[in-house]
CSV table of C-alpha atoms in Angstrom, one decimal:
chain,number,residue,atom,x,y,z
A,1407,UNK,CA,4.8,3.5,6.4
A,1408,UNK,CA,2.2,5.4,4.9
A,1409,UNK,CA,0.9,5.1,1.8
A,1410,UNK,CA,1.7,6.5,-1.9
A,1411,UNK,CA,-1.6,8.6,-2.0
A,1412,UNK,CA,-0.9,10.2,1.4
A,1413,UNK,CA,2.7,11.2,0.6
A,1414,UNK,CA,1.4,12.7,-3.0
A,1415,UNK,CA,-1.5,14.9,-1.0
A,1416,UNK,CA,0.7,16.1,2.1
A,1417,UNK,CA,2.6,18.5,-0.2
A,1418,UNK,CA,-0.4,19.0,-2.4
A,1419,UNK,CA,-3.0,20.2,-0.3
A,1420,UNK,CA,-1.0,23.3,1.6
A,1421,UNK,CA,0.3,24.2,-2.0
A,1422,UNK,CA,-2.6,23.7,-3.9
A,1423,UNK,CA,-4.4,25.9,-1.4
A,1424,UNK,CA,-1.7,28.3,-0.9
A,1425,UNK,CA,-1.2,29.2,-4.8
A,1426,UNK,CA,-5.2,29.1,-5.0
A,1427,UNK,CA,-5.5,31.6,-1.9
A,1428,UNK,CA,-2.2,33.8,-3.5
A,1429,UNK,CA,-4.6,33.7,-6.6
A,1430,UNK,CA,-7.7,34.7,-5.3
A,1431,UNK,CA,-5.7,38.0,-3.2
A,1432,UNK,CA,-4.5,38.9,-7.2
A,1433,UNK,CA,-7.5,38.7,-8.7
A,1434,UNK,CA,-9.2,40.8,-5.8
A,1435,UNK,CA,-6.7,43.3,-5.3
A,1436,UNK,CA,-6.4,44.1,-9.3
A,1437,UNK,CA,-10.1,44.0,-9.5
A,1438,UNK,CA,-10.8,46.4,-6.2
A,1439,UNK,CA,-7.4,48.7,-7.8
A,1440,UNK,CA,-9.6,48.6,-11.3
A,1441,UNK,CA,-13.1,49.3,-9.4
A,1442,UNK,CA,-11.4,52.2,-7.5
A,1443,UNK,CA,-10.0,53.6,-10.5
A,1444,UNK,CA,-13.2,53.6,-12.6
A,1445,UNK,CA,-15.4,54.6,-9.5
A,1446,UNK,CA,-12.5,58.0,-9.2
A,1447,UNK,CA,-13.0,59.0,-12.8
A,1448,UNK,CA,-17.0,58.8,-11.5
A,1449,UNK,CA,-16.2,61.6,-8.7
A,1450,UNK,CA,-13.9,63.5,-10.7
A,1451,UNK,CA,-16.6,64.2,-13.4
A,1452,UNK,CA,-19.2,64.8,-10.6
A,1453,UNK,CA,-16.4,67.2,-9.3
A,1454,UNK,CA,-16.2,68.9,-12.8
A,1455,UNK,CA,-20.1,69.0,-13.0
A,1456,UNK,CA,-20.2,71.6,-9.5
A,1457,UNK,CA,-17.2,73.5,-10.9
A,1458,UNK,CA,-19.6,74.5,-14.1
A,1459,UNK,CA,-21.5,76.5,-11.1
A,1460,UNK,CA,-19.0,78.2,-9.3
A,1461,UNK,CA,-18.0,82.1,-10.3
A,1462,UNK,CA,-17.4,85.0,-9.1
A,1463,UNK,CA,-18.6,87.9,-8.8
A,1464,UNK,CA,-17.6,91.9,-10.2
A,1465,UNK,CA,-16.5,92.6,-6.1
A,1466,UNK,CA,-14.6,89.3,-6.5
A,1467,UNK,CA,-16.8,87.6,-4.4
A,1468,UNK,CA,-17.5,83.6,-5.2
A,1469,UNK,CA,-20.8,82.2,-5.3
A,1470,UNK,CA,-22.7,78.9,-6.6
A,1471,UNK,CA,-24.9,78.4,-8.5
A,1472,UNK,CA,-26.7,74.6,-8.9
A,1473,UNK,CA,-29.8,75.8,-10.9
A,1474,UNK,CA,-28.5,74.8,-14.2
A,1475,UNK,CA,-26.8,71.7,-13.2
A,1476,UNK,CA,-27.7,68.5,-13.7
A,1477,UNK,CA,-26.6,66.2,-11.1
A,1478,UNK,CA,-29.6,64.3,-10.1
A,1479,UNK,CA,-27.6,64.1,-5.8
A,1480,UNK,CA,-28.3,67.9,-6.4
A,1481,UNK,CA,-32.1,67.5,-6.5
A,1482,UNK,CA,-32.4,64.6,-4.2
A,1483,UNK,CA,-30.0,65.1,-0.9
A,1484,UNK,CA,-28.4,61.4,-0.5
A,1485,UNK,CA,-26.2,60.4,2.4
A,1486,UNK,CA,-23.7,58.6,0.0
A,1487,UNK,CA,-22.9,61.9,-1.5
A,1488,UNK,CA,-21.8,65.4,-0.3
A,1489,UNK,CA,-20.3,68.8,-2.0
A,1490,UNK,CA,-18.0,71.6,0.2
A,1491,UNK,CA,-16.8,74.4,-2.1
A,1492,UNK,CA,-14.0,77.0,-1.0
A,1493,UNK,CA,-13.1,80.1,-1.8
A,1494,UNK,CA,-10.0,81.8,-2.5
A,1495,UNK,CA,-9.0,82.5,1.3
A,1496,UNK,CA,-10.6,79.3,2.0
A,1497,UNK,CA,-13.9,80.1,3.1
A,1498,UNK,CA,-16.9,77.5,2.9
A,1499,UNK,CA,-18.9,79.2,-0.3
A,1500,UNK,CA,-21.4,76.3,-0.5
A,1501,UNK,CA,-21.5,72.9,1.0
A,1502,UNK,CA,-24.7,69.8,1.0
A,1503,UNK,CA,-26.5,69.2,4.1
A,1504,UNK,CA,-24.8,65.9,4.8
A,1505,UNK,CA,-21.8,67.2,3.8
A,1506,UNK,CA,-18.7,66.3,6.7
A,1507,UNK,CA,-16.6,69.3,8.7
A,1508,UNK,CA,-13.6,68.9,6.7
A,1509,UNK,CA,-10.9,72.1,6.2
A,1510,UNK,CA,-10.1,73.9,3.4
A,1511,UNK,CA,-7.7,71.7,0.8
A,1512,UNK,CA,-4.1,72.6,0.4
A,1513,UNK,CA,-2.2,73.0,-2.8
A,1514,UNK,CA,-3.4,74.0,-6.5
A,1515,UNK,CA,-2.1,71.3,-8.0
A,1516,UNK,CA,-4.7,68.9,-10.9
A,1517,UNK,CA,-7.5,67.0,-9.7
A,1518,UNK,CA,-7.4,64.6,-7.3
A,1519,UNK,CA,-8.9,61.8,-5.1
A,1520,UNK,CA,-8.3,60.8,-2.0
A,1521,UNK,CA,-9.3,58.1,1.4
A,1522,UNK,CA,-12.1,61.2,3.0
A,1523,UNK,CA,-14.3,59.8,5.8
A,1524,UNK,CA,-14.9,56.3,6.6
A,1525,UNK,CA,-16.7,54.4,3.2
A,1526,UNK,CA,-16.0,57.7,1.2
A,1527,UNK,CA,-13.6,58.4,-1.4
A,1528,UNK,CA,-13.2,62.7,-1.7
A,1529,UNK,CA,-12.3,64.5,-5.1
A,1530,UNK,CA,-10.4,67.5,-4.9
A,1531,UNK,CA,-11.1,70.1,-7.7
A,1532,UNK,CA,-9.3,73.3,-8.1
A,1533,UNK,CA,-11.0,75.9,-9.9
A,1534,UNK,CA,-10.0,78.9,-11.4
A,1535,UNK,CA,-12.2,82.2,-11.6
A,1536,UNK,CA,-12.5,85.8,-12.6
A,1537,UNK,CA,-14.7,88.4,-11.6
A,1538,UNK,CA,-18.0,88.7,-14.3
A,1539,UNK,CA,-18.1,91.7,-16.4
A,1540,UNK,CA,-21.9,91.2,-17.2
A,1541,UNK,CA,-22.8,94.9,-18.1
A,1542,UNK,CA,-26.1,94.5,-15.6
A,1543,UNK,CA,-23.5,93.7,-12.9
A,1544,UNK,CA,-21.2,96.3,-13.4
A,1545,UNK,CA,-24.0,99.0,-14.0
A,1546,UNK,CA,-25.5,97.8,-10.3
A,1547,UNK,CA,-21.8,97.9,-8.7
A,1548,UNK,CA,-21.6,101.1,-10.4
A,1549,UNK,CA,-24.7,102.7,-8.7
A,1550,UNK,CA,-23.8,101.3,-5.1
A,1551,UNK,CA,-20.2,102.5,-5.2
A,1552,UNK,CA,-20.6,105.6,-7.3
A,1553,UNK,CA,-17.4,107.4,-8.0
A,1554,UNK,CA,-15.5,104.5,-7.4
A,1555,UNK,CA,-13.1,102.5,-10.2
A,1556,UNK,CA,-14.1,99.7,-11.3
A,1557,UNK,CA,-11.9,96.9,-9.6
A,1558,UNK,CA,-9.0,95.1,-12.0
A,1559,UNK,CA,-10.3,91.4,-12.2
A,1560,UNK,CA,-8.1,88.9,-10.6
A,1561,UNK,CA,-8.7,85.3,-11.1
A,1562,UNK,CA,-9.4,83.6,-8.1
A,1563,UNK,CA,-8.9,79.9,-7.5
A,1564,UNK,CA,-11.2,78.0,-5.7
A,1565,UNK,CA,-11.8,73.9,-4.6
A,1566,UNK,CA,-14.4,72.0,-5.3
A,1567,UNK,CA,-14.8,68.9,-2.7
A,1568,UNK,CA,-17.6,65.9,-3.7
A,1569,UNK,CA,-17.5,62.7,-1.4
A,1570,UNK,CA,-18.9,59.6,-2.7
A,1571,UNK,CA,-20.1,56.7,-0.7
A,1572,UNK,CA,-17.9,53.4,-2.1
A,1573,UNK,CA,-21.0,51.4,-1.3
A,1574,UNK,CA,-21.0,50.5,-5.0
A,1575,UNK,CA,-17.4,49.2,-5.1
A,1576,UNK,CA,-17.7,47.1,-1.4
A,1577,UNK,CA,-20.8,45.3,-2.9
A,1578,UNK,CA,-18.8,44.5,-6.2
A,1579,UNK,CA,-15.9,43.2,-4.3
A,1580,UNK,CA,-18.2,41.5,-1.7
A,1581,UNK,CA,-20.4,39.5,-4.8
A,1582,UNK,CA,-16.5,38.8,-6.3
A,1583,UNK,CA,-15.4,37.2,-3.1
A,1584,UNK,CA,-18.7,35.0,-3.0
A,1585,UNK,CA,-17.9,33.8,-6.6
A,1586,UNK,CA,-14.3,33.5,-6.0
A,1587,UNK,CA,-14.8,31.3,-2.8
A,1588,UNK,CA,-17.2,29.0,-4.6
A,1589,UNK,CA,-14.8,29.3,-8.1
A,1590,UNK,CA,-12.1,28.6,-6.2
A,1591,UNK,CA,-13.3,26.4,-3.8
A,1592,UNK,CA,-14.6,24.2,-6.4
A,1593,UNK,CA,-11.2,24.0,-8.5
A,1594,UNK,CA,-9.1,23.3,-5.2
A,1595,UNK,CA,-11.3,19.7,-4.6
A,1596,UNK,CA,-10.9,19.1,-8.7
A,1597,UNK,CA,-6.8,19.6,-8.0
A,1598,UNK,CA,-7.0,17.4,-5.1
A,1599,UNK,CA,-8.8,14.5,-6.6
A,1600,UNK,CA,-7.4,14.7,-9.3
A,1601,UNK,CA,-3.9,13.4,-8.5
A,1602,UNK,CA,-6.0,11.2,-6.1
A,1603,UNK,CA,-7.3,9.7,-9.2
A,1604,UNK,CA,-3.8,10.0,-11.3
A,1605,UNK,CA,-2.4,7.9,-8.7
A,1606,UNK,CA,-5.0,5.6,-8.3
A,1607,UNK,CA,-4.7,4.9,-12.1
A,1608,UNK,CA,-0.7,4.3,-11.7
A,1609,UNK,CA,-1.1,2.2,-9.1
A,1610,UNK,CA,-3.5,-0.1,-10.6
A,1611,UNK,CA,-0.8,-2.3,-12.2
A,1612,UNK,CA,0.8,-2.8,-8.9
A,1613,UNK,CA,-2.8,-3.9,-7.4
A,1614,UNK,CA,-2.8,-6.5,-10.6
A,1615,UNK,CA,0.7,-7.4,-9.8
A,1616,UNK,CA,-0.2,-8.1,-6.1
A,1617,UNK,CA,-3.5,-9.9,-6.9
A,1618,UNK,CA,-1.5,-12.2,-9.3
A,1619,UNK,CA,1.4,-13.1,-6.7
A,1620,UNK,CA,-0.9,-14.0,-4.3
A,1621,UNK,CA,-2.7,-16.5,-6.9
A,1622,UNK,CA,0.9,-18.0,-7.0
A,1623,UNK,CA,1.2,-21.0,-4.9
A,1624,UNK,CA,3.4,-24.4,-4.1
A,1625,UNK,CA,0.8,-26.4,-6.7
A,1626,UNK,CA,2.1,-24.1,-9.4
A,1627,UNK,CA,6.0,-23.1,-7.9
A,1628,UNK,CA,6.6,-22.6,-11.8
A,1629,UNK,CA,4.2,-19.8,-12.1
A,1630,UNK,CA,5.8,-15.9,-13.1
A,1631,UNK,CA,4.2,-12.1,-12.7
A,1632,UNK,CA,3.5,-10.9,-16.2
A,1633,UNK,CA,6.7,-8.6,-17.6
A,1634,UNK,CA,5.3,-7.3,-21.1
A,1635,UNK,CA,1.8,-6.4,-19.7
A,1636,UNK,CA,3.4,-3.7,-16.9
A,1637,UNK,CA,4.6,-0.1,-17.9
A,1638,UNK,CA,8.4,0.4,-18.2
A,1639,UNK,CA,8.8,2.4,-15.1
A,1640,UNK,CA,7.8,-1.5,-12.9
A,1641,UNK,CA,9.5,-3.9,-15.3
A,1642,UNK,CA,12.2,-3.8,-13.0
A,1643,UNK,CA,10.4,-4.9,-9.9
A,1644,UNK,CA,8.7,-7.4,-11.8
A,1645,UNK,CA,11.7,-9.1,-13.1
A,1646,UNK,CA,13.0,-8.7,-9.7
A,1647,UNK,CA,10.3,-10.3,-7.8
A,1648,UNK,CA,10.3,-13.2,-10.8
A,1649,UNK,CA,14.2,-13.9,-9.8
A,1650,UNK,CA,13.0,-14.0,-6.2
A,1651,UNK,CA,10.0,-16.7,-7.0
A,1652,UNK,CA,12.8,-18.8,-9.2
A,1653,UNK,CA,14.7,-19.1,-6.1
A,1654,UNK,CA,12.0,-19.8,-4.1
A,1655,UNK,CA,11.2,-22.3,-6.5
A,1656,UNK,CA,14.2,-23.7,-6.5
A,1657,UNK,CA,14.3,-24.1,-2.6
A,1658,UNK,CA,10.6,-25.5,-3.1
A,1659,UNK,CA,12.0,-28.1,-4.9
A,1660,UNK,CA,14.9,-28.9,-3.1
A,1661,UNK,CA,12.6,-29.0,0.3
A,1662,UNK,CA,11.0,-31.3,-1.3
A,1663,UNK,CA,14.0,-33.6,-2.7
A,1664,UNK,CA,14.9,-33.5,0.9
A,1665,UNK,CA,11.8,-34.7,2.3
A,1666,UNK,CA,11.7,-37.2,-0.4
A,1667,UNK,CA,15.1,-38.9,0.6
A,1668,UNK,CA,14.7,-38.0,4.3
A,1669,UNK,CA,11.8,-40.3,4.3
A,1670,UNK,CA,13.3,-43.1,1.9
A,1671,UNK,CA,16.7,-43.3,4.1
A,1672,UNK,CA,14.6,-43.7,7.5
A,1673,UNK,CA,11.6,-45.8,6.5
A,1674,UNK,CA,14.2,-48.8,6.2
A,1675,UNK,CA,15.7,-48.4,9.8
A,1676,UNK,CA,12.7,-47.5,11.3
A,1677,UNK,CA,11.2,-50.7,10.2
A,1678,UNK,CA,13.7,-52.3,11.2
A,1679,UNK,CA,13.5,-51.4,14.5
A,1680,UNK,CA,9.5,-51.9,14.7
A,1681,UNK,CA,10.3,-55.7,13.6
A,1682,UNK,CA,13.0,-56.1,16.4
A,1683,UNK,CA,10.4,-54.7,19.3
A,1684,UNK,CA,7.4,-56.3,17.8
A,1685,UNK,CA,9.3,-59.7,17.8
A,1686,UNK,CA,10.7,-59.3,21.4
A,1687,UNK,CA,7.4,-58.4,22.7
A,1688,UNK,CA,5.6,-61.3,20.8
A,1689,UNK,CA,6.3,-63.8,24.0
A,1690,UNK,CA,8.3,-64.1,27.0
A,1691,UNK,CA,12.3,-63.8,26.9
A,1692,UNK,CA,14.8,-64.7,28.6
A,1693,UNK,CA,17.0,-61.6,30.3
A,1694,UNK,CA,19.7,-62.4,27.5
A,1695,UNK,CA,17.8,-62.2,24.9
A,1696,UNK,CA,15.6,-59.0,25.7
A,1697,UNK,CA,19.4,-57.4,26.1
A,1698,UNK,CA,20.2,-58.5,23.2
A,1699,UNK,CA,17.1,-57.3,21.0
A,1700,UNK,CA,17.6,-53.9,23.3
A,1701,UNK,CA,21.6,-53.4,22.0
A,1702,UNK,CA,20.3,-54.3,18.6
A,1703,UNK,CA,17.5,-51.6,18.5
A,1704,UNK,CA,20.2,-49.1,20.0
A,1705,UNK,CA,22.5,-50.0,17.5
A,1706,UNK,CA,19.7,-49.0,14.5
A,1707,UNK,CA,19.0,-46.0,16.9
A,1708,UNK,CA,22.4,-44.6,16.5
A,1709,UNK,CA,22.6,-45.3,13.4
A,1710,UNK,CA,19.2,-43.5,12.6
A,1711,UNK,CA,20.6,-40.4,14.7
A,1712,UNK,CA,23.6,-40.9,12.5
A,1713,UNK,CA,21.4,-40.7,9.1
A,1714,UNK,CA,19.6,-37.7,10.7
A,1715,UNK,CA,22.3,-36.1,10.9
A,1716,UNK,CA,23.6,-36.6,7.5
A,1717,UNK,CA,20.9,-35.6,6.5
A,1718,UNK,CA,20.7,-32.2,8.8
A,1719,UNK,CA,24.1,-31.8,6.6
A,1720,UNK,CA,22.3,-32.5,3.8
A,1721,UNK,CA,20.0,-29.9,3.7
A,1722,UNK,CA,22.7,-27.1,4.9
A,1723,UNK,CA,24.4,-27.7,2.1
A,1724,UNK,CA,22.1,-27.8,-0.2
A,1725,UNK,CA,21.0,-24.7,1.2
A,1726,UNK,CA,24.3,-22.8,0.5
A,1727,UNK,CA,25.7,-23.1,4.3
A,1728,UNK,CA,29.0,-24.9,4.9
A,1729,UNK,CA,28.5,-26.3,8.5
A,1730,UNK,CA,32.2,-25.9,9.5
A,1731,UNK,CA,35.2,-23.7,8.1
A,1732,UNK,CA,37.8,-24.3,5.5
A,1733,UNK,CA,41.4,-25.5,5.8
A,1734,UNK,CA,44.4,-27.5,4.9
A,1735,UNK,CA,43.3,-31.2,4.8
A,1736,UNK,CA,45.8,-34.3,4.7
A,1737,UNK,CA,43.6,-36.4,2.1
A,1738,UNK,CA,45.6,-39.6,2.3
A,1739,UNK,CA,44.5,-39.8,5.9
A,1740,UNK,CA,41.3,-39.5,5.8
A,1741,UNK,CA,41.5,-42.0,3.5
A,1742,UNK,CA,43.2,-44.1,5.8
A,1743,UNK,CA,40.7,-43.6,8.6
A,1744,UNK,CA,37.8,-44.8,6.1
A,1745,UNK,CA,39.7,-47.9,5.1
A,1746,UNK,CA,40.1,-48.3,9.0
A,1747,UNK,CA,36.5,-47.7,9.6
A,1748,UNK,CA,35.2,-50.4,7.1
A,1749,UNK,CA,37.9,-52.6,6.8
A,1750,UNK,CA,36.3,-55.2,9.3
A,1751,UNK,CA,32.8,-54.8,7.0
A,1752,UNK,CA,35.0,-55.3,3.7
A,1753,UNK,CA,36.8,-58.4,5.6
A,1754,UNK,CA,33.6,-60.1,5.5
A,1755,UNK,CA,33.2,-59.8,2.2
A,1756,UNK,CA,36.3,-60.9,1.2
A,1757,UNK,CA,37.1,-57.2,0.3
A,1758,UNK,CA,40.4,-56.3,1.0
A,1759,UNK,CA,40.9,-52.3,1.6
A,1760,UNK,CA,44.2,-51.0,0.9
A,1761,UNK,CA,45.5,-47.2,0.9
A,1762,UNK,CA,48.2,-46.1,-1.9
A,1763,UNK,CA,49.9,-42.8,-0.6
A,1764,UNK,CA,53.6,-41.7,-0.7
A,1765,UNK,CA,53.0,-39.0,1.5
A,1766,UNK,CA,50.6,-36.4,2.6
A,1767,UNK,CA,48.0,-35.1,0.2
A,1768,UNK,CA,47.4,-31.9,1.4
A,1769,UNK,CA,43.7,-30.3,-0.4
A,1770,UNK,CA,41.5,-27.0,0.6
A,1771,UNK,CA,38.3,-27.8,2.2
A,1772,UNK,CA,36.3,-29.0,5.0
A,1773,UNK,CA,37.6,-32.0,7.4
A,1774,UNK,CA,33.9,-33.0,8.1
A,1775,UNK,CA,32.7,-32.8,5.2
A,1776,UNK,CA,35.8,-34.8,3.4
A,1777,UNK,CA,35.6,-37.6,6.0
A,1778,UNK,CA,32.4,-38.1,5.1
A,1779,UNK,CA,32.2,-38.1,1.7
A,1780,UNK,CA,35.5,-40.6,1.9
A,1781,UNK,CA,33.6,-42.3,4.1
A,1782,UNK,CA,30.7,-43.0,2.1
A,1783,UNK,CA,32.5,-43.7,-0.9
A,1784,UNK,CA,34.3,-46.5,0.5
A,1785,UNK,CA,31.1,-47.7,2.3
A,1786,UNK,CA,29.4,-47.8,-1.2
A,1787,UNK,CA,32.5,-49.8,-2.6
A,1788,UNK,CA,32.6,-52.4,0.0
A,1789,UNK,CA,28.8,-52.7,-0.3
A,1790,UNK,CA,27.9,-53.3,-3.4
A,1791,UNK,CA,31.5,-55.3,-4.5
């Protein structure tokens, strides 16, 4: 079986970890979402910043101009950063050096920002135009188309396309990721030893209890776990396991009763039996009387298996465990058979034995066990009368 701590950290560790790693994607994917956001508000404006250049001209002709902006990609060419501006019809009217083959957008709808080539995130700008009416313009279109009117401006709308490199946003997710793994690295081994630790500090009153049960031992059978110093939840067990010692106490004791007696009843015979072979050994008999000092030791012989085995009886019973089975019992016979049994003994003694019985007495019990009590009862009688 394996133990309390193990069965506690199986679940834990593939949850803890799970929720941790659940977590971690959260916090990463909000973050990145937020970084996006804030990094297309960047390109946007950057996007607005061309528009300021683009116009077009009296013959309705776009153009750019990046003189008066300020975008410092302008004046230094970067690879993280490119521009394509079309015209009305969707002609390329300016476009950066690094700047991708990429078509004219579709749509006139509000700025937006979009997944362009791999690592760059592309703003789309659309940008509405009319034709200048600077007089110095109008007097030079004038004197190149002479006679002709003056064309009716139309506003023209044109795109504005700037690509940023999200270099910026991979390294802050990449330094996030580092400080996440060590973050939540950390915190997982704090949430696994930590229960490790909460269960080692619940379990220390069991390790007490089990370092006091094994100080208990047959020089102090009386000797009980401690019930008021335990926490509520293992009162139980403790008064369980203290009913468990009182009976083992109790068959301590009656183990030893047992020995006690055993050895009392059998040091008599056995002597006995010593004396008779020591005597017949002491010099040489006769064939008659060797027989007779054998039948006399096999008579204490039997009657030593006999003790043994009321004493065998003993002990079951003593024990809780009826050695035969329960029944109807005529009790003025076995009466009768004891009187039998010991009549000759009680003869002897001038102890006459005599049974008083109209008729059966039937009782509940057990025919060995009722003989023998009987049995000795009478025995006890004739002997000390």
């Amino acid at each position: 079986m394996t133990s309390i701590r193990a069965r506690v950290l199986a679940p834990l560790l593939p949850l803890t970890a799970l929720a941790l790693l659940v977590t971690a994607a959260g916090i990463h994917a909000s973050t990145r979402r937020d970084l996006l956001a804030s990094f297309d508000r960047g390109v946007i404006a950057s996007a607005r910043s061309l528009a300021a250049g683009v116009e077009v001209g009296v013959d309705g002709t776009p153009a750019f101009d990046p003189e008066d902006l300020s975008l410092p990609e302008l004046a230094t060419p970067s690879p993280d950063f490119f521009y394509v501006i079309f015209g009305a019809q969707g002609q390329v009217v300016a476009r950066s050096p690094q700047a991708p083959a990429v078509g004219a957008p579709a749509g006139s709808d509000g700025p937006r920002v979009t997944d362009g080539p791999p690592g760059f995130r592309v703003a789309v700008l659309p940008v509405v135009r009319e034709p200048e009416r600077d007089p110095k313009d109008v007097e030079e279109w004038q004197e190149e188309h002479p006679g002709e009117p003056l064309p009716e401006p139309e506003p023209q709308t044109l795109w504005v396309e700037v690509g940023r490199a999200t270099k910026p946003v991979e390294q802050a997710l990449s330094r996030l990721r580092r400080r996440l793994f060590v973050g939540f690295g950390g915190l997982f081994v704090a949430l696994v030893l930590l229960p490790v630790w909460i269960v080692s500090r619940a379990l220390r009153p069991l390790e007490a209890l089990s370092r006091r049960a094994d100080e208990i031992g047959p020089e102090d059978p009386s000797a009980r776990l401690p019930e008021e110093a335990v926490a509520q939840e293992i009162r139980g067990l403790v008064r369980a396991l203290n009913r468990a010692l009182e009976r083992l106490g109790a068959a301590y004791e009656r183990q030893k009763r047992f020995s006690a007696d055993a050895a009392h009843e059998l040091r008599s015979p056995l002597a006995a039996v010593q004396t008779e072979c020591e005597v017949a050994l002491r010099r040489p008999r006769p064939p008659e009387e060797l027989r007779g000092s054998l039948e006399r030791v096999l008579c204490r012989v039997r009657k030593l298996a006999a003790m043994v085995e009321d004493l065998l009886r003993l002990s079951r019973l003593q024990n809780g465990v009826l050695p035969g089975g329960r029944g109807e019992v005529d009790l003025a016979f076995v009466a009768s058979e004891a009187a039998a049994l010991h009549r000759a003994t009680a003869q002897a003694k001038g102890v006459d034995l005599e049974v008083r019985a109209e008729g059966p007495v039937w009782v509940r019990g057990d025919p060995g066990l009722l003989e023998e009590a009987v049995s000795n009862l009478v025995d006890n009688a004739v002997r000390y009368t």
